[in-house]
Amino acid sequence: MFGELIPLGGGDSIPLLKMELLVGRRESCDIVLRYPNVSSQHCKLMVENGYWYVDDLGSSNGTKVNGSRVQRKRVDPGDTVTFAKHKFQMTYSPQDLGAIGPPPADDDDFMQIMQKSLLERAGLNRRHERSSTRYDVKDNRAGQLKEKKRLQDEE
């Protein structure tokens, strides 16, 4: 046994008997959750470098780790995993699964950071791109700044 999913609403715990498990409503899944709000193939649980990871398979009602909806996330021992609205606590020992040293970096956090521009990450993003008070050096027309100010006032 590689760990357990303990239902937080009560009930029998679910042993994690393989290193890769398919969770869903379908009978062909490794972990069958017979609830209408669980997708037929909801998510995949897998062990990588001694830690369990959850990978949502495009489920309708989502997969959460500690209350945050995720696509892919490392699940540490004691974390709460939610399939649709059904909560479970994950218990396992990373050392027993072959983990050495500190936990690896979490892919989901990295991807959320990298999807933002450098200015957004630094908190320096502009509110309105068109609100620049600079003038165009290639445009010889007089009164460019007054025209931009008038356009801003109209917005």
PDB file of C-alpha atoms in Angstrom:
ATOM      1  CA  MET A   1       0.000   0.000   0.000  1.00  0.00           C
ATOM      2  CA  PHE A   2       1.369   3.412  -1.035  1.00  0.00           C
ATOM      3  CA  GLY A   3      -0.927   5.571   1.101  1.00  0.00           C
ATOM      4  CA  GLU A   4      -4.592   6.222   1.867  1.00  0.00           C
ATOM      5  CA  LEU A   5      -7.405   8.607   1.049  1.00  0.00           C
ATOM      6  CA  ILE A   6      -9.429   9.191   4.216  1.00  0.00           C
ATOM      7  CA  PRO A   7     -12.927  10.626   3.579  1.00  0.00           C
ATOM      8  CA  LEU A   8     -13.490  13.745   5.686  1.00  0.00           C
ATOM      9  CA  GLY A   9     -17.260  13.214   5.779  1.00  0.00           C
ATOM     10  CA  GLY A  10     -16.833   9.765   7.334  1.00  0.00           C
ATOM     11  CA  GLY A  11     -16.687   6.357   5.710  1.00  0.00           C
ATOM     12  CA  ASP A  12     -14.084   3.773   4.821  1.00  0.00           C
ATOM     13  CA  SER A  13     -10.625   4.908   3.818  1.00  0.00           C
ATOM     14  CA  ILE A  14      -9.433   4.116   0.290  1.00  0.00           C
ATOM     15  CA  PRO A  15      -6.056   2.361   0.039  1.00  0.00           C
ATOM     16  CA  LEU A  16      -3.718   3.571  -2.691  1.00  0.00           C
ATOM     17  CA  LEU A  17      -2.589   0.214  -4.076  1.00  0.00           C
ATOM     18  CA  LYS A  18      -0.731   1.321  -7.227  1.00  0.00           C
ATOM     19  CA  MET A  19       1.716   4.110  -8.104  1.00  0.00           C
ATOM     20  CA  GLU A  20      -0.700   5.477 -10.723  1.00  0.00           C
ATOM     21  CA  LEU A  21      -4.451   5.530 -10.171  1.00  0.00           C
ATOM     22  CA  LEU A  22      -7.376   6.755 -12.243  1.00  0.00           C
ATOM     23  CA  VAL A  23     -10.156   8.358 -10.169  1.00  0.00           C
ATOM     24  CA  GLY A  24     -13.682   8.718 -11.502  1.00  0.00           C
ATOM     25  CA  ARG A  25     -17.279   7.552 -11.681  1.00  0.00           C
ATOM     26  CA  ARG A  26     -16.650   4.856 -14.325  1.00  0.00           C
ATOM     27  CA  GLU A  27     -16.329   1.232 -13.205  1.00  0.00           C
ATOM     28  CA  SER A  28     -13.075   0.920 -15.168  1.00  0.00           C
ATOM     29  CA  CYS A  29     -11.375   3.483 -12.852  1.00  0.00           C
ATOM     30  CA  ASP A  30      -8.967   2.330 -10.137  1.00  0.00           C
ATOM     31  CA  ILE A  31     -10.822   4.431  -7.537  1.00  0.00           C
ATOM     32  CA  VAL A  32     -14.552   4.509  -8.270  1.00  0.00           C
ATOM     33  CA  LEU A  33     -16.527   7.385  -6.714  1.00  0.00           C
ATOM     34  CA  ARG A  34     -20.215   6.799  -7.437  1.00  0.00           C
ATOM     35  CA  TYR A  35     -21.421  10.398  -7.260  1.00  0.00           C
ATOM     36  CA  PRO A  36     -23.167  12.202 -10.127  1.00  0.00           C
ATOM     37  CA  ASN A  37     -20.957  15.307  -9.749  1.00  0.00           C
ATOM     38  CA  VAL A  38     -17.726  13.275 -10.187  1.00  0.00           C
ATOM     39  CA  SER A  39     -16.665  12.998 -13.845  1.00  0.00           C
ATOM     40  CA  SER A  40     -16.403   9.576 -15.475  1.00  0.00           C
ATOM     41  CA  GLN A  41     -12.606  10.009 -15.591  1.00  0.00           C
ATOM     42  CA  HIS A  42     -12.081  12.796 -13.074  1.00  0.00           C
ATOM     43  CA  CYS A  43      -8.344  12.844 -12.375  1.00  0.00           C
ATOM     44  CA  LYS A  44      -5.189  10.814 -12.124  1.00  0.00           C
ATOM     45  CA  LEU A  45      -3.128  10.263  -8.966  1.00  0.00           C
ATOM     46  CA  MET A  46       0.525   9.299  -9.469  1.00  0.00           C
ATOM     47  CA  VAL A  47       3.752   9.015  -7.498  1.00  0.00           C
ATOM     48  CA  GLU A  48       6.775  10.943  -8.766  1.00  0.00           C
ATOM     49  CA  ASN A  49      10.051  11.058  -6.824  1.00  0.00           C
ATOM     50  CA  GLY A  50       8.325   9.807  -3.665  1.00  0.00           C
ATOM     51  CA  TYR A  51       5.423  12.309  -3.684  1.00  0.00           C
ATOM     52  CA  TRP A  52       1.836  11.939  -4.840  1.00  0.00           C
ATOM     53  CA  TYR A  53       0.628  14.295  -7.576  1.00  0.00           C
ATOM     54  CA  VAL A  54      -2.922  14.918  -8.785  1.00  0.00           C
ATOM     55  CA  ASP A  55      -3.598  15.664 -12.450  1.00  0.00           C
ATOM     56  CA  ASP A  56      -7.132  16.838 -13.323  1.00  0.00           C
ATOM     57  CA  LEU A  57      -8.391  15.292 -16.566  1.00  0.00           C
ATOM     58  CA  GLY A  58     -10.714  18.139 -17.586  1.00  0.00           C
ATOM     59  CA  SER A  59     -13.365  17.264 -15.023  1.00  0.00           C
ATOM     60  CA  SER A  60     -16.568  19.322 -14.967  1.00  0.00           C
ATOM     61  CA  ASN A  61     -16.571  20.084 -11.240  1.00  0.00           C
ATOM     62  CA  GLY A  62     -12.827  20.263 -10.686  1.00  0.00           C
ATOM     63  CA  THR A  63     -10.148  18.894  -8.428  1.00  0.00           C
ATOM     64  CA  LYS A  64      -8.875  20.889  -5.455  1.00  0.00           C
ATOM     65  CA  VAL A  65      -5.881  20.614  -3.164  1.00  0.00           C
ATOM     66  CA  ASN A  66      -6.321  22.414   0.161  1.00  0.00           C
ATOM     67  CA  GLY A  67      -9.271  24.361  -1.270  1.00  0.00           C
ATOM     68  CA  SER A  68      -7.550  25.637  -4.445  1.00  0.00           C
ATOM     69  CA  ARG A  69      -8.652  24.331  -7.832  1.00  0.00           C
ATOM     70  CA  VAL A  70      -5.722  22.756  -9.671  1.00  0.00           C
ATOM     71  CA  GLN A  71      -4.761  21.233 -12.999  1.00  0.00           C
ATOM     72  CA  ARG A  72      -1.652  19.515 -11.651  1.00  0.00           C
ATOM     73  CA  LYS A  73      -0.319  19.730  -8.117  1.00  0.00           C
ATOM     74  CA  ARG A  74       1.863  17.896  -5.641  1.00  0.00           C
ATOM     75  CA  VAL A  75      -0.176  16.517  -2.728  1.00  0.00           C
ATOM     76  CA  ASP A  76       1.826  16.462   0.495  1.00  0.00           C
ATOM     77  CA  PRO A  77       0.991  14.141   3.416  1.00  0.00           C
ATOM     78  CA  GLY A  78      -1.984  15.531   5.348  1.00  0.00           C
ATOM     79  CA  ASP A  79      -3.258  17.684   2.446  1.00  0.00           C
ATOM     80  CA  THR A  80      -6.961  17.729   1.617  1.00  0.00           C
ATOM     81  CA  VAL A  81      -7.897  16.594  -1.891  1.00  0.00           C
ATOM     82  CA  THR A  82     -11.397  17.360  -3.194  1.00  0.00           C
ATOM     83  CA  PHE A  83     -12.951  15.556  -6.162  1.00  0.00           C
ATOM     84  CA  ALA A  84     -15.994  17.665  -7.144  1.00  0.00           C
ATOM     85  CA  LYS A  85     -17.317  18.305  -3.602  1.00  0.00           C
ATOM     86  CA  HIS A  86     -16.021  15.114  -1.945  1.00  0.00           C
ATOM     87  CA  LYS A  87     -13.109  15.762   0.432  1.00  0.00           C
ATOM     88  CA  PHE A  88     -10.379  13.315   1.385  1.00  0.00           C
ATOM     89  CA  GLN A  89      -7.223  13.606   3.434  1.00  0.00           C
ATOM     90  CA  MET A  90      -4.135  12.094   1.796  1.00  0.00           C
ATOM     91  CA  THR A  91      -1.848  10.111   4.095  1.00  0.00           C
ATOM     92  CA  TYR A  92       1.455   8.555   3.049  1.00  0.00           C
ATOM     93  CA  SER A  93       5.163   8.562   3.833  1.00  0.00           C
ATOM     94  CA  PRO A  94       7.379  10.140   1.151  1.00  0.00           C
ATOM     95  CA  GLN A  95      10.425   8.270   2.516  1.00  0.00           C
ATOM     96  CA  ASP A  96       8.650   4.928   2.040  1.00  0.00           C
ATOM     97  CA  LEU A  97       7.949   5.912  -1.581  1.00  0.00           C
ATOM     98  CA  GLY A  98      11.594   6.766  -2.301  1.00  0.00           C
ATOM     99  CA  ALA A  99      11.751  10.521  -1.614  1.00  0.00           C
ATOM    100  CA  ILE A 100      15.205  11.880  -0.886  1.00  0.00           C
ATOM    101  CA  GLY A 101      15.759  15.391   0.445  1.00  0.00           C
ATOM    102  CA  PRO A 102      13.262  18.264   0.329  1.00  0.00           C
ATOM    103  CA  PRO A 103      10.107  18.087  -1.798  1.00  0.00           C
ATOM    104  CA  PRO A 104      10.542  19.033  -5.465  1.00  0.00           C
ATOM    105  CA  ALA A 105       9.266  22.363  -6.749  1.00  0.00           C
ATOM    106  CA  ASP A 106       5.558  22.386  -7.502  1.00  0.00           C
ATOM    107  CA  ASP A 107       4.828  22.680 -11.248  1.00  0.00           C
ATOM    108  CA  ASP A 108       1.455  24.398 -10.729  1.00  0.00           C
ATOM    109  CA  ASP A 109       2.914  27.349  -8.790  1.00  0.00           C
ATOM    110  CA  PHE A 110       5.655  27.751 -11.396  1.00  0.00           C
ATOM    111  CA  MET A 111       3.152  27.757 -14.288  1.00  0.00           C
ATOM    112  CA  GLN A 112       0.910  30.337 -12.574  1.00  0.00           C
ATOM    113  CA  ILE A 113       3.904  32.638 -12.114  1.00  0.00           C
ATOM    114  CA  MET A 114       5.197  32.193 -15.661  1.00  0.00           C
ATOM    115  CA  GLN A 115       1.807  32.995 -17.237  1.00  0.00           C
ATOM    116  CA  LYS A 116       2.098  36.599 -16.009  1.00  0.00           C
ATOM    117  CA  SER A 117       4.273  39.231 -17.621  1.00  0.00           C
ATOM    118  CA  LEU A 118       7.397  40.376 -15.822  1.00  0.00           C
ATOM    119  CA  LEU A 119       5.781  43.774 -15.146  1.00  0.00           C
ATOM    120  CA  GLU A 120       2.715  42.097 -13.581  1.00  0.00           C
ATOM    121  CA  ARG A 121       4.921  39.894 -11.377  1.00  0.00           C
ATOM    122  CA  ALA A 122       6.789  43.004 -10.199  1.00  0.00           C
ATOM    123  CA  GLY A 123       3.525  44.881  -9.597  1.00  0.00           C
ATOM    124  CA  LEU A 124       4.356  47.476 -12.234  1.00  0.00           C
ATOM    125  CA  ASN A 125       1.704  46.763 -14.857  1.00  0.00           C
ATOM    126  CA  ARG A 126       0.132  49.757 -16.549  1.00  0.00           C
ATOM    127  CA  ARG A 127      -3.533  50.500 -16.072  1.00  0.00           C
ATOM    128  CA  HIS A 128      -4.186  51.880 -19.547  1.00  0.00           C
ATOM    129  CA  GLU A 129      -1.776  51.406 -22.398  1.00  0.00           C
ATOM    130  CA  ARG A 130      -3.195  54.427 -24.283  1.00  0.00           C
ATOM    131  CA  SER A 131      -2.865  56.847 -21.344  1.00  0.00           C
ATOM    132  CA  SER A 132       0.801  57.589 -22.024  1.00  0.00           C
ATOM    133  CA  THR A 133       1.598  61.318 -21.934  1.00  0.00           C
ATOM    134  CA  ARG A 134       4.607  60.857 -24.171  1.00  0.00           C
ATOM    135  CA  TYR A 135       4.551  62.294 -27.622  1.00  0.00           C
ATOM    136  CA  ASP A 136       5.530  60.577 -30.855  1.00  0.00           C
ATOM    137  CA  VAL A 137       8.948  61.885 -31.928  1.00  0.00           C
ATOM    138  CA  LYS A 138       8.249  60.814 -35.509  1.00  0.00           C
ATOM    139  CA  ASP A 139       5.129  62.992 -35.683  1.00  0.00           C
ATOM    140  CA  ASN A 140       5.880  66.682 -36.403  1.00  0.00           C
ATOM    141  CA  ARG A 141       2.363  67.927 -35.630  1.00  0.00           C
ATOM    142  CA  ALA A 142       2.076  70.650 -33.021  1.00  0.00           C
ATOM    143  CA  GLY A 143      -0.138  70.121 -29.970  1.00  0.00           C
ATOM    144  CA  GLN A 144       0.291  66.370 -29.585  1.00  0.00           C
ATOM    145  CA  LEU A 145       0.221  66.494 -25.768  1.00  0.00           C
ATOM    146  CA  LYS A 146      -2.939  68.627 -25.721  1.00  0.00           C
ATOM    147  CA  GLU A 147      -4.629  66.195 -28.123  1.00  0.00           C
ATOM    148  CA  LYS A 148      -3.717  63.180 -25.954  1.00  0.00           C
ATOM    149  CA  LYS A 149      -4.965  64.986 -22.851  1.00  0.00           C
ATOM    150  CA  ARG A 150      -8.284  65.744 -24.587  1.00  0.00           C
ATOM    151  CA  LEU A 151      -8.650  62.068 -25.609  1.00  0.00           C
ATOM    152  CA  GLN A 152      -7.977  60.968 -22.029  1.00  0.00           C
ATOM    153  CA  ASP A 153     -10.593  63.359 -20.668  1.00  0.00           C
ATOM    154  CA  GLU A 154     -13.173  61.954 -23.090  1.00  0.00           C
ATOM    155  CA  GLU A 155     -12.629  58.363 -21.818  1.00  0.00           C
TER     156      GLU A 155
END
